[in-house]
Each structure stands twice: as structure tokens, then as C-alpha cells.
Tab-separated table of C-alpha atoms in Angstrom:
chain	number	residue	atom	x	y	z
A	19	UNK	CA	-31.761	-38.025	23.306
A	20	UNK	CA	-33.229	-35.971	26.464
A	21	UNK	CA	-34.388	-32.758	25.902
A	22	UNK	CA	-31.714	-31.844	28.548
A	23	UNK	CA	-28.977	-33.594	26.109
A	24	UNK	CA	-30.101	-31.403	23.262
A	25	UNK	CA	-30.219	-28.106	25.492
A	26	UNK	CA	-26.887	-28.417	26.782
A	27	UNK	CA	-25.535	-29.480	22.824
A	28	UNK	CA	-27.456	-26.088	21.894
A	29	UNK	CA	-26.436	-24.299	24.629
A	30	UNK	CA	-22.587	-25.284	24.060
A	31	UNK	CA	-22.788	-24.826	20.050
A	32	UNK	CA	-23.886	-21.089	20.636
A	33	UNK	CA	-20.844	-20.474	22.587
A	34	UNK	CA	-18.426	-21.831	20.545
A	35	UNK	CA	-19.667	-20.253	17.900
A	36	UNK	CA	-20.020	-17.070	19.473
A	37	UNK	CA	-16.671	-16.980	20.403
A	38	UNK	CA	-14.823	-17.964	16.974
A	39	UNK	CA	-17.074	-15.126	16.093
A	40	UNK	CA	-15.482	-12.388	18.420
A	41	UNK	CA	-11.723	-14.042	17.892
A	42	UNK	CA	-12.673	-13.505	13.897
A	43	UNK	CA	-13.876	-10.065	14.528
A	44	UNK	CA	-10.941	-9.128	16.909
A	45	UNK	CA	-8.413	-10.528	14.473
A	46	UNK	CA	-10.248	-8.767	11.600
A	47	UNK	CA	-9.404	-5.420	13.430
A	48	UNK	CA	-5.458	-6.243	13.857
A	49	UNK	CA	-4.801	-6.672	9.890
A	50	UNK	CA	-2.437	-4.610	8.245
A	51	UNK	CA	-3.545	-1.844	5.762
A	52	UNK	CA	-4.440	-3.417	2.585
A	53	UNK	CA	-3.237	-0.952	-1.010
A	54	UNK	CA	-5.407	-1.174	-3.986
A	55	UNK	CA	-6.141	0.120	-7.584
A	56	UNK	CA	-1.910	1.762	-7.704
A	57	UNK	CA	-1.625	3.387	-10.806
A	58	UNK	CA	1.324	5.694	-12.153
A	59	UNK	CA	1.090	7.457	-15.086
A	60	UNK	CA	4.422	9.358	-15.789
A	61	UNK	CA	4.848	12.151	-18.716
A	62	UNK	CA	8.084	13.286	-19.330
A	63	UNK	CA	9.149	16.768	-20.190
A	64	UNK	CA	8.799	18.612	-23.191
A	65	UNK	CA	10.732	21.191	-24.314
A	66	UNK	CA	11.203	23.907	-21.345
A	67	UNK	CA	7.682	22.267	-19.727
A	68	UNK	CA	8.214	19.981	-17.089
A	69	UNK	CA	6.819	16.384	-16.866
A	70	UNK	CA	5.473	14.843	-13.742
A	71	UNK	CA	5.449	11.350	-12.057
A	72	UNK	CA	1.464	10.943	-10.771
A	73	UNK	CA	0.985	7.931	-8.532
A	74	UNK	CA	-2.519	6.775	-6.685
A	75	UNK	CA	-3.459	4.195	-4.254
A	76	UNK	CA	-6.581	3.505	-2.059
A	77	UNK	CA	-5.108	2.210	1.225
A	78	UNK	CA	-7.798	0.602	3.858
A	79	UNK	CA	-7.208	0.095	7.661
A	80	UNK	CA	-9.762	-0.626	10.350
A	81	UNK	CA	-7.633	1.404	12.770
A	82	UNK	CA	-7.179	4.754	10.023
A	83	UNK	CA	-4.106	4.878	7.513
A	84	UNK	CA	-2.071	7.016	8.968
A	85	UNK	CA	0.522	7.435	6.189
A	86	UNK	CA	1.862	6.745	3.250
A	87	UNK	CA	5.193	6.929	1.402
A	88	UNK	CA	6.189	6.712	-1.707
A	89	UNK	CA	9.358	5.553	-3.766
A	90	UNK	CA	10.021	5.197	-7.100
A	91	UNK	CA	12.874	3.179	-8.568
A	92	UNK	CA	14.487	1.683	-11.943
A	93	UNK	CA	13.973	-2.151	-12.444
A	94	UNK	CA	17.625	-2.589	-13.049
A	95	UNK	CA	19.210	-1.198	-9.548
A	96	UNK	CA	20.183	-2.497	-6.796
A	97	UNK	CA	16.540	-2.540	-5.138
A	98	UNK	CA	15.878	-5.686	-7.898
A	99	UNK	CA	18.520	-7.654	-6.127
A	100	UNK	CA	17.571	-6.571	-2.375
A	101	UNK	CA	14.141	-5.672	-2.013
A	102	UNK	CA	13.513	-2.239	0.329
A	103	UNK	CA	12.768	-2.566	3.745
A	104	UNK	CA	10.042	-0.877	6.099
A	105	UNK	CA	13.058	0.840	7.866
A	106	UNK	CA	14.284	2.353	4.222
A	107	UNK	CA	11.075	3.477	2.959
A	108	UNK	CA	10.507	5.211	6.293
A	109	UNK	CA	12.863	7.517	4.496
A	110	UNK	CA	10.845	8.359	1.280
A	111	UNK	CA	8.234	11.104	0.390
A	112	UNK	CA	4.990	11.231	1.937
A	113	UNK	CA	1.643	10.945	0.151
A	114	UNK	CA	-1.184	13.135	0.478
A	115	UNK	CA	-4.514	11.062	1.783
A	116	UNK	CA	-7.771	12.059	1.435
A	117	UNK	CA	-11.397	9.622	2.775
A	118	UNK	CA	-12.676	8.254	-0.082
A	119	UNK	CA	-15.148	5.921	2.246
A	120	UNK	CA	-15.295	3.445	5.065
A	121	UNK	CA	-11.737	3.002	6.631
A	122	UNK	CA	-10.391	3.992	3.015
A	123	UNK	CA	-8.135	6.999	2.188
A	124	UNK	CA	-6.922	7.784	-1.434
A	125	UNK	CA	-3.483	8.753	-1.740
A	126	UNK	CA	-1.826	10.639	-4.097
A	127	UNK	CA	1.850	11.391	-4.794
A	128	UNK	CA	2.971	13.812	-7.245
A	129	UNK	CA	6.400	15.070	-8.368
A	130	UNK	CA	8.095	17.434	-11.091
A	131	UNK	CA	10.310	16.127	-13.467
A	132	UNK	CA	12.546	18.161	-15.145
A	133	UNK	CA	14.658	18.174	-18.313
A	134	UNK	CA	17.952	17.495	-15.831
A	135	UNK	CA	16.069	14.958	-14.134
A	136	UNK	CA	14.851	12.770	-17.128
A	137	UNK	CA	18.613	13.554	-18.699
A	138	UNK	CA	19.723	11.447	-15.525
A	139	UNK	CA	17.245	9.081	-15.355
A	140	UNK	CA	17.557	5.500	-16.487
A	141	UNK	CA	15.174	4.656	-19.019
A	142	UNK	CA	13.230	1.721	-19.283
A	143	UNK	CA	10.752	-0.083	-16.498
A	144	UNK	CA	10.377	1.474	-13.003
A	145	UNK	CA	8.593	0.121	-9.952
A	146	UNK	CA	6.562	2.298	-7.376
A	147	UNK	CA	7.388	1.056	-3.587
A	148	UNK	CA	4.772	1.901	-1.156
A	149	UNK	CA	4.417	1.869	2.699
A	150	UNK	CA	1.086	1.865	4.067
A	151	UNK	CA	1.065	2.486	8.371
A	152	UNK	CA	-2.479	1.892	10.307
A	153	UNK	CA	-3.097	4.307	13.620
A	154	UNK	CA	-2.743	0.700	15.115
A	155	UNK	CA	1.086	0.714	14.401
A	156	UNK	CA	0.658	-2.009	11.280
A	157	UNK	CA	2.532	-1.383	8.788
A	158	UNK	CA	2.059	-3.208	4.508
A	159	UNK	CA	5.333	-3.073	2.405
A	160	UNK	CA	4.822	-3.398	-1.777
A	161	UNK	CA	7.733	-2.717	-3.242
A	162	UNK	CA	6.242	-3.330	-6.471
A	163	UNK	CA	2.726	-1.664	-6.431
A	164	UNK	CA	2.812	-0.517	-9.779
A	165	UNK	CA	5.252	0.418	-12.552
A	166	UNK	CA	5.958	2.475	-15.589
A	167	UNK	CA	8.170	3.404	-18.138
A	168	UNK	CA	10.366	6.021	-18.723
A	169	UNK	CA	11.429	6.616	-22.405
């Protein structure tokens, strides 16, 4: 082979490489938040002290999380048979975010439960639903982050 052969082969190599390079790094920055390490720990009331519902998630997007909402619902309703949409979970409570890192926020969502509440609750296995939105306008759906059970 001429050294011109080899030059141009080099020469043409670099680009294409170069290129799937900046497609992977544009296409990196366009992915939807990611949600990881959900937890829930729920206590219920006692006596005349209320109980609480504690949920956490670290959500990561390259463009900022912008927010997140939270929704917690028993295994055995209607959510089991249809699973929640983006649209109805634009609905639920809010988080609170805080950086925790890098493109990474950690979100908490806390609520009161009281006697009347657990008294209507249905017992057994609940799921947390979460939606995650990036400042790019991305948007990552669980519906079953995490889960826990209400006795």
C-alpha cells in the first residue's frame, strides 16, 4: 500500500470515528432522567401520634431534573389493571429536590398519616409511582419504583 493509501484510510477512520463520537455524545445529552436507590419506609399511627409515608429517589438528567411527583397506590386498584399515565401523574404531589452531585438531585416526599387515614386505607402491598421531568422537556414514568406495606 502507498503511503498516500494509508493517509487517506487514517485520515477517513478519524472522521468516522469522530463523528459516531459527537452523535454518541449528542444522544447521551437527549436521555430521559434516569430514578435510582427509591425507598419508602411507611410507619403507621399510633395512638393519637400520627404516622408518615417517607419516600426517596436520586433522579439524574444531563439537562437538570426539574421535578418530581409522587403517587402512592394499593396493589389491588384499578392502577394494577391500567398502569398511570404521564398525563395522570402530572396531577400528583410534588417532591422536594435537593443536588446531591453531578446532574443528580435527591428527592424526597413526605406525608402525614393519620388515624382516619390508615382507618381508610387498604392494607396490604402498595406501589410508589414516580415522574421524573428534565429542563430538556424529557420526561421517565415508574409506576412501580418502590413499594411497601401497610398493616
Amino acid at each position: 500500500m502507498s503511503r498516500r493509501t494509508v493517509l487517506l484510510s487514517v485520515t477517513a477512520a478519524v472522521a468516522v470515528l469522530g463523528g459516531a463520537g459527537t452523535f454518541a455524545l449528542a444522544y447521551a445529552g437527549e436521555q430521559p432522567p434516569t430514578l435510582e436507590h427509591s425507598t419508602a419506609r411507611y410507619t403507621a399511627p399510633l395512638g393519637d401520634r400520627d404516622g408518615s409515608l417517607v419516600f426517596t429517589t436520586d433522579a439524574t438528567a444531563s439537562s437538570g431534573v426539574t421535578d418530581v411527583k409522587v403517587l402512592a397506590w394499593p396493589a389491588d386498584s384499578s392502577f394494577a389493571e391500567k398502569d398511570l399515565t404521564v398525563k395522570e401523574m402530572a396531577a400528583a404531589e410534588p417532591a422536594t429536590c435537593e443536588p446531591s452531585g453531578g446532574d443528580t438531585v435527591r428527592c424526597t416526599y413526605t406525608v402525614a398519616v393519620t388515624g382516619a387515614d390508615a382507618a381508610e386505607s387498604p392494607r396490604g402491598l402498595w406501589h410508589v409511582a414516580v415522574l421524573a421531568r428534565a429542563g430538556d422537556g424529557s420526561t421517565t414514568l415508574d409506576t412501580k419504583a418502590t413499594r411497601f406495606t401497610v398493616g
